[in-house]
Coordinates of C-alpha atoms in Angstrom, one line a residue:
E1 CA 5.7 44.7 7.1
G2 CA 4.6 48.3 7.3
K3 CA 3.5 48.4 3.6
P4 CA 0.1 49.3 2.3
S5 CA -2.1 46.3 1.2
D6 CA -3.0 45.7 -2.5
T7 CA -6.7 46.5 -2.6
S8 CA -7.0 46.8 -6.3
G9 CA -9.3 43.8 -6.6
I10 CA -11.7 44.6 -3.8
K11 CA -14.1 46.9 -5.7
Q12 CA -14.6 44.3 -8.5
L13 CA -15.1 41.6 -5.9
I14 CA -17.8 43.6 -4.1
A15 CA -19.5 44.4 -7.4
S16 CA -19.5 40.7 -8.4
M17 CA -20.9 39.7 -5.0
N18 CA -23.6 42.4 -5.2
S19 CA -24.5 41.2 -8.7
L20 CA -24.9 37.6 -7.5
A21 CA -26.8 38.7 -4.4
G22 CA -29.2 40.5 -6.7
G23 CA -30.0 37.3 -8.5
S24 CA -27.6 37.4 -11.5
K25 CA -26.8 33.9 -12.8
E26 CA -23.9 35.0 -14.9
A27 CA -20.4 35.6 -13.7
A28 CA -18.5 38.8 -14.6
P29 CA -17.2 38.7 -18.2
V30 CA -13.6 37.7 -18.8
E31 CA -11.6 40.8 -19.7
A32 CA -8.5 39.0 -20.7
E33 CA -9.3 39.2 -24.5
G34 CA -5.8 38.4 -25.5
V35 CA -5.8 35.1 -23.7
S36 CA -7.3 31.9 -25.0
Q37 CA -10.1 30.1 -23.3
D38 CA -8.0 27.0 -22.9
L39 CA -5.6 29.0 -20.7
L40 CA -8.5 30.4 -18.6
K41 CA -9.8 26.9 -18.0
V42 CA -6.7 25.8 -16.1
L43 CA -6.6 29.0 -13.9
T44 CA -8.2 29.2 -10.5
E45 CA -10.8 32.0 -10.0
Y46 CA -8.3 34.1 -8.1
E47 CA -5.6 33.6 -10.8
E48 CA -8.1 34.6 -13.5
H49 CA -9.1 37.7 -11.4
R50 CA -5.4 38.7 -11.0
L51 CA -5.0 38.3 -14.8
N52 CA -7.9 40.6 -15.5
E53 CA -6.7 43.2 -13.0
N54 CA -3.2 43.3 -14.5
I55 CA -4.7 43.6 -18.1
K56 CA -7.0 46.4 -16.9
Q57 CA -4.0 48.2 -15.5
G58 CA -2.2 48.0 -18.8
R59 CA 0.5 45.5 -17.9
A60 CA 2.0 43.1 -20.4
I61 CA 1.2 39.4 -19.9
Y62 CA 3.9 36.8 -20.6
T63 CA 4.4 33.1 -20.4
I64 CA 7.8 31.9 -19.5
R65 CA 8.6 28.2 -20.3
A66 CA 11.4 26.4 -18.4
T67 CA 12.6 22.8 -18.3
F68 CA 14.1 21.3 -15.1
N69 CA 15.6 18.1 -14.0
L70 CA 13.1 16.2 -11.8
A71 CA 15.7 15.8 -9.0
E72 CA 16.1 19.5 -8.6
F73 CA 13.0 21.1 -10.0
D74 CA 11.7 22.4 -6.7
S75 CA 14.7 24.6 -6.0
A76 CA 15.1 25.5 -9.6
L77 CA 11.5 26.6 -10.0
A78 CA 11.8 28.6 -6.8
E79 CA 15.0 30.3 -8.1
I80 CA 13.2 31.5 -11.3
D81 CA 10.1 32.4 -9.4
N82 CA 12.1 34.7 -7.1
Q83 CA 13.8 36.4 -10.0
L84 CA 10.5 36.9 -11.9
K85 CA 8.9 38.6 -8.9
T86 CA 11.4 41.4 -9.3
M87 CA 10.0 42.0 -12.8
G88 CA 6.3 41.8 -12.0
E89 CA 3.6 39.7 -10.6
V90 CA 3.7 35.9 -11.0
I91 CA 0.1 34.9 -11.6
S92 CA 0.4 31.2 -12.1
K93 CA 2.9 28.3 -12.3
L94 CA 1.6 25.2 -14.2
P95 CA 3.2 22.0 -15.5
A96 CA 3.1 22.0 -19.3
S97 CA 1.5 19.3 -21.4
Q98 CA 4.9 18.8 -23.1
I99 CA 6.2 15.4 -22.0
G100 CA 9.8 15.3 -20.9
D101 CA 12.2 12.4 -21.4
G102 CA 11.4 10.9 -18.1
D103 CA 14.1 12.8 -16.2
T104 CA 12.8 16.4 -16.9
I105 CA 9.6 18.4 -16.3
T106 CA 8.5 21.5 -18.1
F107 CA 6.6 24.4 -16.4
D108 CA 4.8 27.4 -17.9
I109 CA 4.8 30.5 -15.7
I110 CA 2.4 33.4 -16.3
L111 CA 3.9 36.8 -15.5
A112 CA 2.3 40.3 -15.5
S113 CA 4.9 43.0 -15.9
N114 CA 5.1 46.8 -16.7
E115 CA 8.1 46.0 -18.9
P116 CA 7.0 46.2 -22.6
V117 CA 9.9 43.9 -23.5
L118 CA 10.9 41.3 -21.0
D119 CA 14.6 41.1 -20.3
T120 CA 15.2 37.4 -20.0
A121 CA 19.0 37.9 -19.6
K122 CA 18.2 38.4 -15.9
L123 CA 16.9 34.8 -15.7
P124 CA 19.1 31.7 -15.2
Q125 CA 20.2 30.5 -18.6
N126 CA 20.6 26.8 -17.8
Y127 CA 16.9 25.8 -17.9
N128 CA 16.2 26.1 -21.6
I129 CA 14.0 29.2 -21.0
S130 CA 11.8 30.7 -23.7
T131 CA 9.2 33.5 -23.4
K132 CA 6.0 34.4 -25.2
L133 CA 4.0 37.7 -25.1
L134 CA 0.3 37.1 -24.7
V135 CA -1.0 40.6 -24.2
K136 CA 0.9 43.8 -25.0
S137 CA 1.6 46.5 -22.3
A138 CA -0.4 49.7 -22.7
N139 CA 3.0 51.4 -22.7
S140 CA 4.5 49.3 -25.5
P141 CA 5.2 51.0 -28.8
A142 CA 3.2 50.3 -32.0
A143 CA 6.2 48.3 -33.3
P144 CA 8.9 46.6 -31.5
S145 CA 12.0 48.7 -30.9
A146 CA 15.3 47.9 -32.4
A147 CA 16.5 46.9 -29.0
A148 CA 13.7 44.4 -28.7
E149 CA 14.3 43.0 -32.2
N150 CA 17.9 42.5 -31.3
A151 CA 17.1 41.0 -27.9
T152 CA 14.8 38.4 -29.3
P153 CA 17.3 36.2 -31.2
A154 CA 19.8 36.6 -28.4
T155 CA 17.5 35.1 -25.8
G156 CA 15.5 32.7 -28.1
A157 CA 12.3 34.4 -26.8
E158 CA 9.2 34.5 -29.0
Q159 CA 7.3 37.8 -28.6
I160 CA 3.8 37.3 -30.0
A161 CA 0.7 39.5 -29.5
A162 CA -2.3 37.3 -29.6
V163 CA -5.3 39.5 -29.7
P164 CA -8.0 38.0 -32.0
K165 CA -10.2 40.1 -34.2
E166 CA -13.9 40.3 -33.7
N167 CA -15.8 37.1 -34.8
E168 CA -12.4 35.4 -35.5
R169 CA -11.7 32.2 -33.7
P170 CA -8.5 32.7 -31.7
V171 CA -5.6 30.5 -32.5
D172 CA -4.9 28.1 -29.6
D173 CA -1.4 29.0 -28.6
N174 CA -1.8 28.1 -25.0
S175 CA -2.8 24.4 -25.1
S176 CA 0.6 23.6 -23.6
L177 CA -0.6 25.3 -20.4
R178 CA -3.2 22.6 -19.8
S179 CA -1.9 20.3 -17.1
V180 CA -2.0 16.7 -18.3
S181 CA -2.3 14.3 -15.4
Q182 CA -0.1 11.2 -15.5
T183 CA -2.4 9.2 -13.4
V184 CA -5.9 7.6 -13.8
R185 CA -8.3 6.4 -11.1
V186 CA -9.3 2.7 -11.6
D187 CA -12.0 0.8 -9.7
I188 CA -10.3 -2.0 -7.7
H189 CA -12.8 -4.5 -9.0
K190 CA -11.7 -3.9 -12.5
L191 CA -8.2 -4.7 -11.4
D192 CA -9.6 -7.9 -9.7
N193 CA -11.1 -8.9 -13.1
L194 CA -7.7 -8.3 -14.8
M195 CA -6.0 -10.4 -12.2
N196 CA -8.5 -13.2 -12.7
L197 CA -7.8 -13.2 -16.4
V198 CA -4.1 -13.4 -15.7
G199 CA -4.9 -16.3 -13.4
E200 CA -6.5 -18.1 -16.3
L201 CA -3.4 -17.5 -18.3
V202 CA -1.3 -19.0 -15.5
L203 CA -3.4 -22.2 -15.7
A204 CA -3.0 -22.2 -19.5
K205 CA 0.8 -21.9 -19.1
T206 CA 0.7 -24.9 -16.7
S207 CA -1.2 -27.0 -19.2
I208 CA 1.1 -26.1 -22.0
S209 CA 4.1 -27.0 -19.9
Q210 CA 2.5 -30.4 -19.2
I211 CA 2.1 -30.9 -23.0
W212 CA 5.8 -30.2 -23.5
E213 CA 6.6 -32.8 -20.8
D214 CA 4.5 -35.4 -22.6
L215 CA 5.9 -34.6 -26.0
K216 CA 9.5 -34.8 -25.1
V217 CA 9.4 -38.5 -24.2
I218 CA 7.7 -39.5 -27.5
K219 CA 10.1 -40.8 -30.1
G220 CA 10.4 -38.4 -33.1
M221 CA 8.7 -35.5 -31.3
T222 CA 11.9 -34.1 -29.8
P223 CA 12.2 -31.1 -32.3
I224 CA 8.6 -30.1 -31.8
A225 CA 8.9 -30.5 -28.0
A226 CA 12.1 -28.3 -28.1
A227 CA 10.2 -25.6 -30.1
L228 CA 7.3 -25.7 -27.8
H229 CA 9.5 -25.4 -24.8
R230 CA 11.1 -22.3 -26.2
E231 CA 7.8 -20.7 -26.9
T232 CA 6.5 -21.8 -23.4
K233 CA 9.5 -20.0 -21.8
R234 CA 8.8 -16.8 -23.8
F235 CA 5.2 -17.0 -22.9
E236 CA 6.1 -17.5 -19.3
R237 CA 8.4 -14.4 -19.2
Q238 CA 5.8 -12.2 -20.8
L239 CA 3.1 -13.6 -18.4
N240 CA 5.3 -12.8 -15.4
D241 CA 5.8 -9.2 -16.7
L242 CA 2.0 -8.9 -17.2
Q243 CA 1.3 -10.3 -13.7
N244 CA 4.0 -8.0 -12.1
G245 CA 2.5 -5.0 -13.9
I246 CA -1.0 -5.6 -12.6
M247 CA 0.4 -6.3 -9.2
E248 CA 2.2 -3.0 -9.2
V249 CA -1.0 -1.2 -10.1
R250 CA -2.7 -2.8 -7.1
M251 CA 0.0 -1.8 -4.7
V252 CA -0.3 1.2 -2.5
A253 CA 2.1 2.7 0.0
M254 CA 1.3 2.2 3.7
S255 CA 1.9 5.9 4.4
H256 CA -1.8 6.8 4.4
L257 CA -2.7 4.0 6.8
F258 CA 0.2 5.0 9.1
E259 CA -0.9 8.6 9.1
R260 CA -4.5 7.6 10.1
L261 CA -3.1 5.4 12.9
T262 CA -0.9 8.3 14.1
R263 CA -3.9 10.7 14.3
M264 CA -5.9 8.0 16.1
A265 CA -3.0 7.5 18.6
R266 CA -2.8 11.2 19.3
K267 CA -6.6 11.2 20.0
Y268 CA -6.4 8.4 22.5
T269 CA -3.3 9.8 24.1
R270 CA -5.2 13.1 24.8
E271 CA -8.1 11.2 26.2
L272 CA -5.9 9.3 28.7
N273 CA -3.7 12.3 29.5
K274 CA -0.5 10.4 28.7
D275 CA 2.6 11.6 26.9
I276 CA 3.2 9.3 24.0
R277 CA 5.1 9.8 20.8
V278 CA 4.6 7.8 17.6
Q279 CA 7.5 6.9 15.4
L280 CA 7.0 5.6 11.8
H281 CA 9.4 3.5 9.7
G282 CA 8.9 2.1 6.2
E283 CA 5.9 4.2 5.3
N284 CA 6.7 3.7 1.6
T285 CA 6.4 -0.1 1.8
E286 CA 3.8 -1.2 -0.6
L287 CA 1.1 -3.8 -0.1
D288 CA -2.1 -4.9 -2.0
K289 CA -4.8 -2.2 -1.7
L290 CA -7.4 -4.6 -0.3
I291 CA -4.9 -6.0 2.3
V292 CA -4.0 -2.5 3.5
E293 CA -7.7 -1.7 4.0
D294 CA -8.3 -4.9 6.0
L295 CA -5.2 -4.2 8.1
A296 CA -6.5 -0.9 9.5
D297 CA -8.7 -2.4 12.2
P298 CA -6.2 -4.9 13.6
L299 CA -3.5 -2.2 13.8
M300 CA -5.9 0.2 15.5
H301 CA -6.7 -2.4 18.2
I302 CA -3.0 -3.1 18.8
I303 CA -2.1 0.6 19.1
R304 CA -5.1 1.2 21.4
N305 CA -4.0 -1.6 23.7
S306 CA -0.4 -0.2 23.7
I307 CA -1.7 3.2 24.8
D308 CA -4.2 1.9 27.4
H309 CA -2.4 -1.2 28.8
G310 CA 1.2 -0.8 27.7
I311 CA 2.5 2.7 28.2
E312 CA 2.7 3.7 31.9
D313 CA 1.8 7.1 33.3
V314 CA 4.6 9.7 33.6
D315 CA 5.2 9.1 37.3
T316 CA 5.6 5.3 36.9
R317 CA 7.9 5.7 34.0
I318 CA 10.2 8.2 35.8
A319 CA 10.2 5.8 38.9
R320 CA 11.4 3.0 36.5
G321 CA 14.2 5.2 35.1
K322 CA 12.4 5.6 31.7
P323 CA 11.9 8.8 29.8
A324 CA 8.7 10.7 30.8
Y325 CA 7.2 10.1 27.4
G326 CA 6.3 6.7 26.0
T327 CA 7.1 5.6 22.5
I328 CA 5.1 3.6 20.0
T329 CA 6.9 2.5 16.9
I330 CA 5.1 1.4 13.7
S331 CA 7.2 -0.1 11.0
A332 CA 6.8 -2.1 7.8
Q333 CA 9.4 -3.8 5.6
H334 CA 9.6 -6.4 2.8
R335 CA 10.8 -9.9 3.5
G336 CA 10.8 -12.0 0.4
N337 CA 7.2 -12.3 -0.9
H338 CA 5.8 -11.0 2.4
V339 CA 5.5 -7.7 4.3
V340 CA 6.2 -7.6 8.0
V341 CA 4.4 -4.9 10.0
E342 CA 5.6 -4.4 13.5
V343 CA 4.0 -2.4 16.4
S344 CA 6.2 -2.0 19.5
D345 CA 6.1 0.1 22.6
D346 CA 8.4 0.7 25.6
G347 CA 5.8 0.2 28.2
N348 CA 4.9 -2.5 30.8
G349 CA 5.3 -5.5 28.5
L350 CA 3.2 -8.7 29.2
D351 CA 2.9 -10.0 32.7
E352 CA 2.8 -13.8 32.4
E353 CA 1.3 -14.6 35.8
R354 CA -1.4 -11.9 35.5
I355 CA -2.4 -13.3 32.1
R356 CA -2.6 -16.9 33.6
S357 CA -4.8 -15.8 36.5
K358 CA -7.1 -13.7 34.3
A359 CA -7.5 -16.5 31.8
V360 CA -8.4 -19.0 34.6
S361 CA -10.8 -16.6 36.3
A362 CA -12.5 -15.8 32.9
G363 CA -13.0 -19.6 32.3
I364 CA -10.8 -19.5 29.2
I365 CA -8.5 -22.3 30.4
S366 CA -8.4 -24.5 33.5
A367 CA -5.9 -23.9 36.4
E368 CA -4.2 -27.2 35.6
K369 CA -3.7 -26.4 32.0
A370 CA -2.5 -22.9 32.9
R371 CA 0.3 -24.3 35.0
D372 CA 1.6 -26.4 32.2
M373 CA 1.6 -23.8 29.5
S374 CA 4.8 -22.3 28.0
Q375 CA 5.4 -18.6 28.1
R376 CA 4.6 -18.3 24.3
D377 CA 1.2 -20.1 24.8
V378 CA 0.4 -17.9 27.8
F379 CA 1.2 -14.7 25.8
N380 CA -1.1 -16.0 23.0
L381 CA -4.0 -16.1 25.5
I382 CA -4.4 -12.4 25.0
F383 CA -6.0 -13.2 21.6
A384 CA -8.7 -15.4 23.2
P385 CA -12.3 -14.1 22.9
G386 CA -13.4 -12.4 26.1
F387 CA -9.9 -12.0 27.5
S388 CA -9.1 -8.7 29.2
T389 CA -6.7 -7.7 32.0
R390 CA -8.8 -4.6 32.8
D391 CA -10.8 -4.8 36.0
E392 CA -13.0 -1.8 35.1
V393 CA -14.7 -1.0 31.8
S394 CA -13.5 2.2 30.1
E395 CA -13.9 3.9 26.8
L396 CA -10.9 2.1 25.4
S397 CA -10.9 -1.3 27.1
G398 CA -12.3 -3.7 29.6
R399 CA -15.0 -5.2 27.5
G400 CA -13.2 -8.3 26.4
V401 CA -13.3 -7.3 22.8
G402 CA -10.1 -6.4 21.0
L403 CA -7.2 -8.6 20.2
D404 CA -9.5 -11.5 19.3
V405 CA -10.6 -9.2 16.4
V406 CA -7.0 -8.8 15.5
R407 CA -6.5 -12.6 15.3
T408 CA -9.7 -13.1 13.2
N409 CA -8.8 -10.4 10.7
I410 CA -5.2 -11.4 10.3
T411 CA -6.3 -15.0 9.8
K412 CA -8.5 -13.9 7.0
L413 CA -5.5 -12.3 5.4
S414 CA -3.4 -15.5 5.7
G415 CA -1.1 -13.6 8.0
I416 CA 1.0 -14.7 11.0
I417 CA 1.2 -12.9 14.4
E418 CA 4.1 -13.2 16.7
L419 CA 4.6 -11.7 20.2
H420 CA 7.9 -10.6 21.8
S421 CA 7.8 -9.2 25.2
K422 CA 10.0 -8.6 28.3
P423 CA 8.3 -7.6 31.6
G424 CA 8.8 -3.9 32.2
Q425 CA 10.5 -3.3 28.9
G426 CA 7.7 -3.3 26.3
L427 CA 5.9 -5.4 23.8
K428 CA 6.5 -6.0 20.1
I429 CA 3.8 -7.5 17.8
S430 CA 4.9 -8.7 14.4
I431 CA 2.4 -9.3 11.6
T432 CA 3.7 -11.2 8.5
L433 CA 1.4 -10.8 5.5
P434 CA 1.5 -12.0 1.9
I435 CA 2.0 -9.2 -0.5
T436 CA -1.2 -10.2 -2.4
L437 CA -3.9 -12.9 -2.2
A438 CA -4.7 -12.9 -5.9
I439 CA -2.3 -15.4 -7.5
I440 CA -0.4 -17.3 -4.9
S441 CA 2.4 -19.9 -4.7
A442 CA 1.5 -23.3 -3.3
L443 CA 3.3 -26.3 -2.0
I444 CA 2.1 -29.4 -3.9
V445 CA 2.0 -32.5 -1.6
K446 CA 0.8 -36.1 -1.9
V447 CA -1.2 -38.0 0.7
N448 CA -1.5 -41.7 -0.3
S449 CA -2.4 -41.3 -4.0
E450 CA -4.2 -38.0 -3.6
T451 CA -2.6 -34.6 -4.5
Y452 CA -3.3 -31.4 -2.5
A453 CA -2.1 -27.8 -2.7
I454 CA -1.1 -25.9 0.5
P455 CA -0.9 -22.1 0.1
L456 CA 2.8 -21.3 0.5
N457 CA 2.1 -18.0 2.4
S458 CA 1.0 -20.1 5.4
V459 CA 3.9 -22.6 5.2
L460 CA 6.8 -21.9 7.6
E461 CA 9.0 -24.9 6.9
S462 CA 8.9 -28.6 6.0
I463 CA 10.8 -31.3 8.0
I464 CA 11.2 -35.1 7.9
I465 CA 9.6 -36.7 10.9
N466 CA 9.9 -40.3 12.2
S467 CA 7.2 -42.2 14.2
S468 CA 9.6 -42.1 17.2
D469 CA 9.5 -38.3 17.1
I470 CA 5.7 -38.3 17.7
Q471 CA 4.3 -38.3 21.2
T472 CA 0.7 -38.3 22.5
V473 CA -0.5 -35.7 25.0
E474 CA -4.2 -35.9 26.1
Q475 CA -5.0 -38.1 23.1
H476 CA -3.4 -35.6 20.7
E477 CA -0.3 -36.2 18.6
V478 CA 2.4 -33.7 19.2
F479 CA 6.1 -33.3 18.5
N480 CA 8.9 -31.1 19.8
L481 CA 10.3 -28.5 17.3
R482 CA 13.3 -26.7 18.7
G483 CA 11.8 -26.6 22.2
N484 CA 8.2 -25.8 21.2
T485 CA 5.5 -28.4 21.3
L486 CA 3.4 -28.4 18.1
S487 CA 0.2 -30.3 17.4
L488 CA 0.2 -32.8 14.5
L489 CA -2.6 -33.5 12.0
R490 CA -2.5 -36.6 9.9
T491 CA -3.9 -35.4 6.7
A492 CA -4.9 -38.9 5.5
T493 CA -6.9 -39.5 8.7
L494 CA -8.5 -36.1 8.5
F495 CA -10.0 -36.8 5.1
G496 CA -11.0 -40.4 5.9
M497 CA -8.2 -42.2 4.2
T498 CA -6.2 -45.1 5.6
D499 CA -2.4 -44.6 6.0
E500 CA -0.9 -46.9 3.4
H501 CA 2.6 -46.7 4.9
P502 CA 2.3 -46.0 8.7
E503 CA 5.8 -47.0 9.6
E504 CA 7.7 -45.0 7.0
S505 CA 9.2 -41.6 7.6
K506 CA 6.8 -38.7 6.8
Y507 CA 7.1 -35.1 6.0
A508 CA 5.6 -32.6 8.5
V509 CA 4.6 -29.3 6.8
I510 CA 4.6 -26.6 9.5
V511 CA 1.9 -24.2 8.8
G512 CA 0.9 -21.1 10.7
L513 CA -1.9 -18.5 10.9
A514 CA -2.1 -15.7 13.4
H515 CA -0.3 -17.0 16.5
N516 CA -1.0 -20.7 15.9
R517 CA 1.3 -23.4 14.5
V518 CA 0.4 -26.9 13.4
G519 CA 2.3 -29.7 11.6
L520 CA 0.5 -31.4 8.7
I521 CA 1.8 -35.0 8.0
V522 CA 2.0 -35.8 4.3
D523 CA 3.7 -38.6 2.4
E524 CA 5.5 -36.6 -0.4
L525 CA 6.5 -33.0 -1.3
V526 CA 6.0 -32.7 -5.0
G527 CA 7.1 -29.1 -5.5
Q528 CA 6.1 -25.4 -5.6
Q529 CA 3.8 -23.9 -8.2
E530 CA 1.7 -20.8 -8.8
I531 CA -2.0 -21.4 -8.5
V532 CA -5.3 -19.7 -8.8
I533 CA -7.8 -20.8 -6.2
K534 CA -11.3 -21.5 -7.7
S535 CA -14.5 -21.8 -5.7
L536 CA -16.2 -25.1 -5.4
G537 CA -19.6 -23.5 -5.6
K538 CA -22.3 -23.0 -3.0
A539 CA -23.0 -26.7 -2.5
L540 CA -19.4 -27.6 -1.6
G541 CA -18.2 -24.2 -0.4
N542 CA -18.3 -24.8 3.3
I543 CA -16.4 -28.1 3.6
R544 CA -14.1 -27.8 6.6
G545 CA -10.4 -27.8 5.7
I546 CA -10.9 -27.2 1.9
A547 CA -10.4 -23.7 0.5
G548 CA -11.3 -24.5 -3.1
A549 CA -9.7 -26.2 -6.1
T550 CA -7.0 -25.4 -8.6
E551 CA -5.7 -26.8 -11.9
L552 CA -2.1 -28.1 -12.0
G553 CA -1.8 -28.9 -15.7
N554 CA -2.8 -31.8 -17.9
Q555 CA -6.3 -30.9 -16.7
Q556 CA -5.5 -32.3 -13.3
T557 CA -7.7 -30.6 -10.7
V558 CA -6.7 -30.8 -7.0
L559 CA -8.1 -29.5 -3.8
V560 CA -6.5 -26.6 -2.0
L561 CA -6.2 -27.0 1.8
D562 CA -7.7 -24.4 4.0
V563 CA -5.0 -23.8 6.6
A564 CA -7.2 -21.8 8.9
G565 CA -9.8 -24.6 9.0
L566 CA -7.2 -27.2 9.7
I567 CA -5.6 -25.2 12.5
D568 CA -9.1 -24.8 14.1
E569 CA -9.5 -28.6 13.8
A570 CA -6.2 -29.2 15.5
I571 CA -7.0 -26.8 18.3
S572 CA -10.5 -28.2 18.9

């Protein structure tokens, strides 16, 4: 700008560096004798240096306190900052420890000025501004002038010289300058422990509800049952608040994950010399911290495939009438108790015939089966282990490892994957995930006289099915659901029980994980209930189709079905 630089601090900096280079272990002494140590602790080294320099040059040191509305504090702070710069040097701006009413925030600004008395009338008057003199100016008179005395009440400013005497402990007038953080870092495992404790309370609530159910039918116990019911409802409300509070603590926005994916996409784009732009939507959507971390690898594989297989090169895109640059869109949104994450591109889309031929040549399916597969089933072949449409191995693909990892990881998260594609127009992959896996809702069902729980985050729908609706294909029972053929599993047969009522209508609970769908045949739908899954221990921990056990109330323990294991059973 054609102005000379401020070199006032260079000599002291060189002297400090020479002192350290000579082996000195002590930093230069603080010269701001009029400033408390608590203030110095919250200043950076550079801010402390500028404070010392201004004091050495005889300038007065002030703190200016202002309170702003949270909605506009950025612009308001900038307005005051610009005005103060005309009066001197703004050394530091710090949030005060003074707690606002939730809609306000208070800042303390440290100003060095040649003015012995600060004229606060120049500052905006709508931010509850007050000032305090920390160190007098070398030019200030021994006593405040009449003008200064008159100005103080008019502005509400408090002019105080705070220079402590020798051996006298300084009065801490600057404790408000210490920034008090409103956040704490908590180990996720501590939150897991809290969630487990809440889970135990959920089981206790269920047991108490069962006691109320038993009491209300006993003659003469109605008043006690009514009182217990009221207290149970109050307990339930408070427990829900506690559960929601812990859940909110576990939740993190997906913005950090989206930013990492964007950086990774730019890296791969440069390596392949393509022109691809990434669009993000719903970055503030929140999900359980552990689920977000486990979601990183699946999304990375999906985006890598979009860059390598999906988006065409510039010449091909222009020839197809598309923009020269490709677009990958990553979005997230809440849908009920689930979060749907979608990755879409405007590239090639899926080539149904090419996928069939590659799956046959790789030995994944037979040629006969390939001819009879629906488009949806063909698309889902891209999740098969060892599948790749690449003829040559490159840094990004061709090894047959990729989307099968996606399927495995999403299955572990009790998620569902769906593919939507049109040749030449692009591909959209939708991943539906439960918000949390800690305390879950379950569908309680009966098979013969046995009760089971099915995690509701894997249940898509429940329908009534008659024996006439069931067909047999290659010795497997299937049925047609709105044009799609779904495999059926008879839960009674699966667990070695005899169907007591084979001719009666049954319920088919449609469950899904990743890209697979299966119908579980049960006798009765009991209802929906929150459950906490408990391990069966090492001896029984690996039983196929059983995820664990839970307590429903009245000390009734039931088995929780492992949807992933049942689907694998149906497929095999």
